[in-house]
Short mmCIF file of C-alpha atoms and ligand atoms in Angstrom, two decimals:
data_model
loop_
_atom_site.label_atom_id
_atom_site.label_comp_id
_atom_site.label_asym_id
_atom_site.label_seq_id
_atom_site.Cartn_x
_atom_site.Cartn_y
_atom_site.Cartn_z
CA MET K 250 92.91 102.20 -44.81
CA LYS K 251 92.84 102.10 -48.42
CA LEU K 252 93.11 105.58 -50.74
CA GLU K 253 90.68 107.46 -51.75
CA PRO K 254 90.43 111.37 -52.90
CA ILE K 255 87.05 110.98 -53.14
CA LYS K 256 84.37 110.12 -51.44
CA PHE K 257 80.20 110.42 -51.88
CA GLU K 258 78.92 109.25 -48.63
CA ASN K 259 75.06 110.09 -46.92
CA ASP K 260 74.71 112.85 -49.69
CA GLU K 261 77.96 114.37 -48.94
CA LEU K 262 81.05 114.96 -50.98
CA LYS K 263 84.41 114.51 -49.43
CA ILE K 264 88.26 115.64 -50.62
CA ILE K 265 91.03 113.94 -49.78
CA ASP K 266 93.04 117.82 -49.51
CA GLN K 267 96.07 117.07 -51.29
CA THR K 268 97.53 120.33 -50.56
CA LEU K 269 98.61 118.73 -46.83
CA LEU K 270 100.24 116.04 -48.50
CA PRO K 271 102.45 113.95 -46.81
CA ASN K 272 102.34 115.76 -44.22
CA GLU K 273 98.73 114.95 -43.01
CA LEU K 274 96.20 112.51 -44.65
CA LYS K 275 92.75 114.59 -43.02
CA TYR K 276 89.16 114.98 -45.43
CA ILE K 277 87.50 118.21 -46.01
CA ASN K 278 83.70 118.30 -46.73
CA LEU K 279 82.93 120.14 -50.27
CA THR K 280 79.66 121.34 -49.39
CA ASP K 281 78.84 124.60 -52.18
CA LEU K 282 79.19 125.46 -56.02
CA ASP K 283 82.50 128.08 -53.99
CA SER K 284 83.99 125.22 -52.20
CA VAL K 285 84.46 122.32 -55.32
CA CYS K 286 85.66 124.96 -57.71
CA ASP K 287 88.17 126.41 -54.93
CA ALA K 288 89.36 122.63 -54.15
CA ILE K 289 89.99 122.45 -58.00
CA ARG K 290 91.62 125.62 -58.28
CA SER K 291 94.21 125.61 -56.04
CA LEU K 292 95.23 121.86 -56.27
CA LYS K 293 93.77 120.33 -52.54
CA ILE K 294 92.27 117.78 -55.48
CA ARG K 295 93.56 117.90 -58.88
CA GLY K 296 94.40 115.26 -61.57
CA ALA K 297 92.62 114.83 -65.16
CA PRO K 298 89.76 112.41 -64.25
CA ALA K 299 89.59 113.06 -60.20
CA ILE K 300 89.03 116.94 -60.64
CA GLY K 301 86.74 114.99 -63.20
CA ILE K 302 84.60 113.48 -60.88
CA THR K 303 85.20 116.07 -58.56
CA ALA K 304 83.02 118.81 -60.59
CA ALA K 305 80.09 116.28 -61.49
CA TYR K 306 79.48 116.44 -58.09
CA GLY K 307 79.87 119.77 -57.88
CA MET K 308 76.55 120.40 -60.28
CA TYR K 309 75.02 117.62 -58.21
CA ILE K 310 75.96 120.02 -54.72
CA ALA K 311 74.60 123.46 -57.25
CA ALA K 312 71.55 121.57 -58.19
CA LYS K 313 70.13 120.70 -54.66
CA LYS K 314 71.06 124.69 -53.52
CA LEU K 315 69.39 125.59 -56.40
CA ASP K 316 66.34 123.40 -54.77
CA THR K 317 62.70 124.25 -56.60
CA LYS K 318 64.42 127.12 -58.22
CA ILE K 319 66.81 124.60 -60.80
CA SER K 320 66.03 125.25 -64.51
CA TYR K 321 68.89 123.59 -67.66
CA GLU K 322 70.04 127.10 -67.63
CA GLN K 323 70.47 128.17 -64.08
CA MET K 324 72.90 124.33 -63.97
CA VAL K 325 74.60 125.63 -67.97
CA LYS K 326 75.69 128.74 -65.07
CA ALA K 327 76.66 126.06 -62.32
CA GLY K 328 79.22 124.42 -65.10
CA GLN K 329 80.50 127.58 -66.83
CA LYS K 330 81.79 128.41 -63.19
CA LEU K 331 83.53 124.87 -62.33
CA LYS K 332 85.33 125.24 -65.96
CA SER K 333 87.20 128.02 -65.79
CA THR K 334 88.68 126.34 -62.69
CA ARG K 335 92.19 124.58 -64.50
CA PRO K 336 91.12 125.21 -68.39
CA THR K 337 93.49 122.37 -69.84
CA ALA K 338 91.80 118.48 -68.91
CA VAL K 339 89.23 117.57 -70.59
CA ASN K 340 87.50 115.39 -68.18
CA LEU K 341 86.68 118.35 -66.03
CA SER K 342 84.17 120.07 -69.47
CA TRP K 343 83.98 115.83 -70.35
CA SER K 344 82.30 115.61 -66.76
CA VAL K 345 79.76 118.80 -67.06
CA ASP K 346 78.43 118.90 -70.69
CA GLU K 347 77.90 114.58 -70.47
CA ILE K 348 75.29 116.46 -66.78
CA LEU K 349 74.19 118.89 -69.60
CA ARG K 350 73.96 117.08 -72.11
CA GLN K 351 71.57 114.72 -70.11
CA ILE K 352 69.52 117.13 -67.82
CA LYS K 353 68.61 119.01 -70.84
CA SER K 354 65.41 117.73 -71.99
CA LEU K 355 64.29 116.61 -68.92
CA LYS K 356 61.68 118.04 -66.14
CA SER K 357 63.53 119.76 -63.70
CA ALA K 358 61.73 117.90 -61.22
CA THR K 359 63.37 115.61 -62.43
CA MET K 360 67.13 116.96 -62.43
CA ILE K 361 68.65 116.49 -58.85
CA ASP K 362 68.01 113.45 -59.23
CA ARG K 363 69.54 112.41 -62.47
CA ILE K 364 72.83 114.27 -61.94
CA LYS K 365 72.86 112.17 -58.91
CA THR K 366 73.01 108.97 -61.05
CA ILE K 367 74.51 110.25 -63.31
CA ASP K 368 77.98 110.92 -61.00
CA GLY K 369 77.96 107.66 -59.67
CA SER K 370 78.29 106.40 -63.33
CA ILE K 371 81.29 108.65 -63.78
CA HIS K 372 82.87 108.13 -61.11
CA GLU K 373 82.38 104.15 -61.67
CA GLN K 374 83.33 104.83 -64.79
CA ASP K 375 86.10 106.41 -64.15
CA TYR K 376 87.52 103.20 -61.23
CA ASN K 377 86.88 100.53 -64.20
CA ALA K 378 88.63 103.03 -66.99
CA CYS K 379 91.92 102.62 -64.74
CA LYS K 380 91.22 99.16 -64.01
CA LYS K 381 91.20 98.19 -67.27
CA ILE K 382 94.78 100.52 -67.98
CA GLY K 383 96.53 97.97 -65.22
CA GLU K 384 95.12 94.94 -67.05
CA HIS K 385 97.29 95.83 -70.51
CA GLY K 386 99.46 98.99 -69.35
CA ASN K 387 101.11 95.81 -67.75
CA GLN K 388 101.03 93.92 -70.41
CA LEU K 389 104.36 96.50 -70.93
CA ILE K 390 105.72 95.80 -68.87
CA PRO K 391 108.55 93.39 -68.07
CA GLU K 392 110.02 91.50 -65.38
CA ARG K 393 112.74 93.61 -62.34
CA ALA K 394 111.66 96.75 -65.11
CA LYS K 395 112.53 100.26 -63.44
CA ILE K 396 110.12 102.40 -64.47
CA LEU K 397 109.66 106.06 -64.24
CA THR K 398 106.95 108.54 -64.27
CA HIS K 399 106.46 112.02 -63.60
CA CYS K 400 104.01 114.72 -61.90
CA ASN K 401 101.13 112.13 -59.61
CA ALA K 402 98.82 110.01 -62.52
CA GLY K 403 97.54 107.63 -59.78
CA ILE K 404 94.86 106.35 -57.05
CA LEU K 405 95.26 110.19 -55.50
CA ALA K 406 94.15 111.77 -59.25
CA THR K 407 91.87 109.42 -59.49
CA GLY K 408 88.20 107.59 -59.37
CA GLY K 409 90.50 103.94 -59.85
CA ILE K 410 93.74 102.47 -59.51
CA GLY K 411 95.19 105.85 -61.11
CA THR K 412 95.99 105.57 -65.22
CA ALA K 413 100.02 105.99 -64.90
CA LEU K 414 100.36 104.21 -62.00
CA ALA K 415 97.42 101.05 -62.89
CA PRO K 416 100.56 98.99 -64.82
CA VAL K 417 102.54 99.82 -61.81
CA TYR K 418 99.62 98.13 -59.38
CA LYS K 419 99.16 95.54 -61.88
CA ALA K 420 102.65 94.64 -61.79
CA TYR K 421 103.63 95.38 -58.00
CA GLU K 422 100.40 92.59 -57.89
CA THR K 423 101.56 90.29 -60.01
CA GLY K 424 104.22 89.05 -58.33
CA LYS K 425 106.99 92.15 -61.07
CA LYS K 426 110.36 92.83 -58.75
CA ILE K 427 109.16 96.45 -59.98
CA GLU K 428 111.13 99.82 -59.15
CA VAL K 429 110.05 103.36 -59.48
CA PHE K 430 111.77 106.49 -59.87
CA VAL K 431 109.59 109.58 -58.86
CA ASP K 432 110.62 112.84 -60.23
CA GLU K 433 110.26 115.31 -57.95
CA THR K 434 107.61 117.90 -60.35
CA ARG K 435 108.52 121.08 -60.07
CA PRO K 436 106.74 124.14 -58.82
CA VAL K 437 104.74 122.52 -56.73
CA GLY K 438 105.85 118.95 -56.39
CA GLN K 439 103.14 116.93 -56.67
CA GLY K 440 105.38 113.28 -57.34
CA ALA K 441 107.36 114.20 -54.42
CA ARG K 442 104.69 115.18 -51.70
CA LEU K 443 102.08 112.27 -53.75
CA THR K 444 102.98 109.79 -55.57
CA TYR K 445 106.09 108.77 -53.86
CA TRP K 446 103.74 109.28 -50.77
CA GLU K 447 100.91 106.93 -52.31
CA LEU K 448 103.61 104.28 -53.76
CA ASN K 449 104.93 103.95 -50.81
CA TYR K 450 101.29 103.51 -49.03
CA HIS K 451 101.46 100.61 -50.78
CA HIS K 452 104.60 99.03 -49.96
CA ILE K 453 105.61 100.39 -53.88
CA PRO K 454 109.93 100.60 -54.21
CA CYS K 455 110.64 103.89 -55.24
CA THR K 456 113.09 106.41 -55.49
CA LEU K 457 112.94 110.02 -55.33
CA ILE K 458 114.85 112.18 -57.68
CA THR K 459 114.57 115.83 -59.14
CA ASP K 460 113.70 117.06 -62.36
CA ASN K 461 116.94 117.77 -63.71
CA MET K 462 118.35 113.64 -62.58
CA ALA K 463 115.91 111.72 -65.54
CA ALA K 464 117.92 112.46 -68.18
CA SER K 465 120.96 111.68 -66.70
CA LEU K 466 119.78 108.58 -65.94
CA ILE K 467 118.01 107.50 -69.03
CA ALA K 468 121.20 107.94 -70.43
CA LYS K 469 122.82 105.56 -67.99
CA LYS K 470 120.34 102.57 -69.34
CA ASP K 471 119.04 103.13 -65.36
CA ILE K 472 114.67 103.61 -66.46
CA ASP K 473 113.86 101.10 -69.00
CA LEU K 474 110.65 102.89 -69.45
CA ILE K 475 108.54 106.36 -68.92
CA ILE K 476 104.57 105.64 -68.02
CA VAL K 477 102.19 109.15 -67.72
CA GLY K 478 98.99 110.59 -67.48
CA ALA K 479 97.44 113.30 -70.24
CA ASP K 480 95.34 115.84 -68.94
CA ARG K 481 94.29 115.98 -73.02
CA ILE K 482 95.47 114.46 -76.15
CA ALA K 483 94.40 115.65 -78.46
CA ALA K 484 93.26 114.83 -82.19
CA ASN K 485 96.04 114.07 -84.31
CA GLY K 486 97.55 111.90 -81.10
CA ASP K 487 99.48 114.85 -79.04
CA ILE K 488 99.12 114.61 -75.70
CA ALA K 489 99.68 117.86 -72.83
CA ASN K 490 100.06 116.59 -69.28
CA LYS K 491 102.39 118.67 -66.15
CA ILE K 492 105.23 120.65 -67.21
CA GLY K 493 108.86 118.17 -67.39
CA THR K 494 106.41 115.84 -69.91
CA TYR K 495 107.74 116.71 -73.28
CA GLY K 496 111.27 117.02 -71.80
CA LEU K 497 111.68 112.90 -70.98
CA ALA K 498 109.91 112.36 -74.17
CA VAL K 499 112.63 113.52 -75.72
CA ALA K 500 115.43 112.00 -74.23
CA ALA K 501 113.17 108.34 -73.89
CA LYS K 502 113.61 108.25 -78.47
CA TYR K 503 117.38 109.56 -77.91
CA HIS K 504 117.91 106.82 -75.39
CA LYS K 505 115.37 104.70 -77.42
CA ILE K 506 113.31 103.53 -74.26
CA PRO K 507 109.61 103.08 -74.16
CA PHE K 508 107.14 106.33 -73.37
CA TYR K 509 103.64 105.18 -72.77
CA VAL K 510 101.37 107.50 -71.88
CA ALA K 511 97.92 106.15 -69.88
CA ALA K 512 94.58 107.81 -70.27
CA PRO K 513 90.39 106.70 -69.75
CA LEU K 514 89.21 108.00 -73.02
CA THR K 515 87.59 110.96 -71.20
CA THR K 516 91.12 112.58 -71.95
CA ILE K 517 90.84 112.21 -75.49
CA ASP K 518 89.28 115.47 -77.71
CA MET K 519 88.69 114.79 -81.05
CA SER K 520 88.00 118.14 -81.34
CA ILE K 521 91.11 119.79 -81.20
CA GLN K 522 93.25 118.36 -83.97
CA SER K 523 96.78 119.25 -83.02
CA GLY K 524 98.83 119.55 -79.66
CA ASP K 525 99.91 123.65 -80.55
CA LYS K 526 95.48 123.92 -79.85
CA ILE K 527 95.44 121.83 -76.66
CA PRO K 528 94.41 125.35 -74.18
CA ILE K 529 97.29 125.75 -71.47
CA GLU K 530 96.94 127.05 -67.76
CA ILE K 531 99.37 128.70 -66.60
CA ARG K 532 99.11 128.82 -62.13
CA ASP K 533 100.32 131.43 -60.13
CA ALA K 534 104.27 132.96 -60.00
CA GLN K 535 103.89 132.78 -55.96
CA GLU K 536 104.31 128.64 -56.70
CA ILE K 537 107.59 128.16 -57.46
CA LEU K 538 108.29 131.72 -55.32
CA SER K 539 106.78 131.02 -52.17
CA PHE K 540 108.73 127.64 -52.66
CA TRP K 541 112.09 128.99 -52.57
CA ASN K 542 111.30 131.51 -49.83
CA ILE K 543 111.47 134.88 -52.01
CA ARG K 544 109.12 137.41 -50.76
CA GLN K 545 107.02 138.64 -54.10
CA ASN K 546 107.84 142.58 -53.75
CA LEU K 547 111.04 141.91 -54.97
CA ASN K 548 109.64 141.63 -58.12
CA TYR K 549 111.53 138.06 -59.78
CA LYS K 550 109.27 138.03 -63.12
CA VAL K 551 108.05 134.42 -63.31
CA TYR K 552 106.87 131.96 -65.46
CA ASN K 553 104.90 129.08 -64.39
CA THR K 554 103.69 127.17 -67.57
CA ALA K 555 101.32 124.51 -65.64
CA PHE K 556 101.47 121.80 -68.45
CA ASP K 557 103.75 120.84 -71.96
CA ILE K 558 102.98 119.65 -74.60
CA THR K 559 103.98 116.06 -76.47
CA PRO K 560 104.13 115.30 -80.06
CA HIS K 561 102.52 112.09 -80.82
CA ASN K 562 105.52 110.47 -82.32
CA LEU K 563 107.58 110.49 -79.71
CA ILE K 564 105.01 108.47 -77.71
CA THR K 565 105.70 104.66 -78.41
CA ALA K 566 101.82 103.05 -77.45
CA ILE K 567 99.42 105.25 -75.44
CA ILE K 568 97.67 102.72 -72.84
CA THR K 569 93.25 103.40 -73.09
CA PRO K 570 91.09 101.24 -70.78
CA VAL K 571 90.57 99.51 -74.06
CA SER K 572 93.86 99.15 -76.29
CA VAL K 573 97.51 99.94 -76.40
CA ILE K 574 97.09 102.15 -79.02
CA ASN K 575 101.06 101.85 -80.78
CA ASN K 576 102.20 104.81 -82.45
CA PRO K 577 99.68 106.38 -81.76
CA ASN K 578 97.44 108.86 -84.79
CA LYS K 579 95.30 109.73 -86.33
CA LYS K 580 93.40 107.89 -87.80
CA ARG K 581 93.75 104.90 -84.58
CA LEU K 582 92.49 107.72 -82.67
CA GLN K 583 89.38 107.29 -85.03
CA ASN K 584 89.04 103.64 -85.05
CA LEU K 585 89.43 103.39 -81.16
CA ILE K 586 87.11 105.96 -79.99
CA ASN K 587 84.49 104.70 -82.74
O1 LIG R 15 98.22 119.65 -61.13
P1 LIG R 15 97.54 118.54 -61.74
O2 LIG R 15 98.23 118.12 -61.06
O3 LIG R 15 95.85 118.14 -61.71
O4 LIG R 15 98.51 117.69 -62.94
C1 LIG R 15 98.43 116.31 -63.36
C2 LIG R 15 98.97 115.43 -64.54
O5 LIG R 15 99.31 116.23 -65.10
C3 LIG R 15 99.26 114.20 -64.09
O6 LIG R 15 100.09 113.83 -65.25
C4 LIG R 15 97.13 114.46 -65.68
O7 LIG R 15 96.25 115.18 -64.99
C5 LIG R 15 97.09 112.67 -65.16
S1 LIG R 15 96.02 112.35 -64.31
C6 LIG R 15 95.67 110.57 -64.10
#
């Protein structure tokens, strides 16, 4: 079966409930705006491009419910609700704002159909972007490479073959004998539960490690390169990605191995000058406590930040659908966007 985390068929939105993976592969229907918001907030669907696509379909579901009462103002409200679910990945607000921009001057009666068309093109655009990232990124992967990745930036996180994992799929398809080391990715285990599972599903050799093993594997020269995704890229090339990414970039620099970031153009936010301005999501303490079975009434003080910032000077290159941006900086990103 072809893995598709988001399906829109017969006017219905279905997603794989990723909180059940890897033990159960189950699609759930999202039938109203609240269920779409809940699915994004609770990580049933996650990964920057995937939540952008889901939010776009959420706008259509909201529009259809409004029916004859639809107005631009009502759609702005629906968009605000979607945008409030998760703050870091810019793809979510990009989708919502793109829809609002395109319907602003339309007559109410034509809005619903137009949103559906835009949603289809957002989904398709991401599918094509992943394919191109795969082609560009594959050029950077040597034969027999040992590749480290963090979190899940694969099929499950996008509308296509992934961002960080797209070059991996392409390298494997072209016959390279690669191996992927998968960081567990605490606290909710997107690496252990999702990346390992989807790579294994596609027969790609992979090995699961705990997050705190990565630096020592790099030091032992067991890793040739690192590829991760991004939730937002600031104008100067700093990136936000899953907590733990920054430490990998520091270790990569110290041990002189390439550190690549793969992302579609919808992840670039030129309105934010540098990484320190990117809003970082703080998540519930329970995500950490429940892993260890620690009862809430023991009153642990917990800090659970979902993402960190990797400065651009630790990034060897950003792999985009258009080209590979070496030593990313503001000028290079500006040229890419224009
Ligand atoms: O909290 P998540 O699972 O949504 O975090 C996802 C990541 O950090 C991914 O690396 C990022 O969104 C890129 S996905 C192509």
